């Protein structure tokens, strides 16, 4: 089998893992801590993708002072760290696809805007750590996605070209990150925000994880 890509960079929430319930629970626990009523799950899900500070700011609203948001963020991080594996699981077919790609020698990495400590805890808890040569989170670099710094850093570490690097994600943020790095992108339709994939459009779109294997691995 030949490879169309040497490096696959995965988003985490909504791409590798179904984490909505744990995120919703943690956000609403934080809102209760701050004296607010809970939000609907679909509202919280629409706030995910730009990192924990943005998530909590959106969850509390613009009128809340920044000092209170900072306090709420600390509470959220502590609560979510303890409960990030309560309900979170891999999406169907993801593990099988990862195994096939790793066996074919494709380098796999994670680039998420979720805090890196929590990201690594989830990946380890799901038994995936050995599949990924790097796991970077929203606090791993000075800038978060869609800034391309994470992709560019991973390409350098993997010695992979832009043309043979593929960013996989469920939202506009991931596709914009790939475009900013001038690499390729793949949108997944099972995630938290697939409706945002309409603009900008990814180079590939998949409805099931096994479709990615067909895109990456080609017969000679």
mmCIF file of C-alpha atoms in Angstrom, residues 120 122-135:
data_model
loop_
_atom_site.group_PDB
_atom_site.id
_atom_site.type_symbol
_atom_site.label_atom_id
_atom_site.label_comp_id
_atom_site.label_asym_id
_atom_site.label_seq_id
_atom_site.Cartn_x
_atom_site.Cartn_y
_atom_site.Cartn_z
ATOM 1 C CA UNK A 120 -3.560 13.653 27.543
ATOM 2 C CA UNK A 122 -8.506 11.458 28.026
ATOM 3 C CA UNK A 123 -6.220 9.890 25.429
ATOM 4 C CA UNK A 124 -4.509 7.787 28.098
ATOM 5 C CA UNK A 125 -7.819 6.810 29.666
ATOM 6 C CA UNK A 126 -9.047 5.527 26.309
ATOM 7 C CA UNK A 127 -5.834 3.537 25.771
ATOM 8 C CA UNK A 128 -4.631 5.541 22.758
ATOM 9 C CA UNK A 129 -1.413 7.186 23.913
ATOM 10 C CA UNK A 130 0.955 4.870 22.039
ATOM 11 C CA UNK A 131 -0.778 5.572 18.710
ATOM 12 C CA UNK A 132 0.148 9.273 18.698
ATOM 13 C CA UNK A 133 3.682 10.591 18.484
ATOM 14 C CA UNK A 134 2.576 14.003 19.805
ATOM 15 C CA UNK A 135 -0.426 15.440 21.650
#
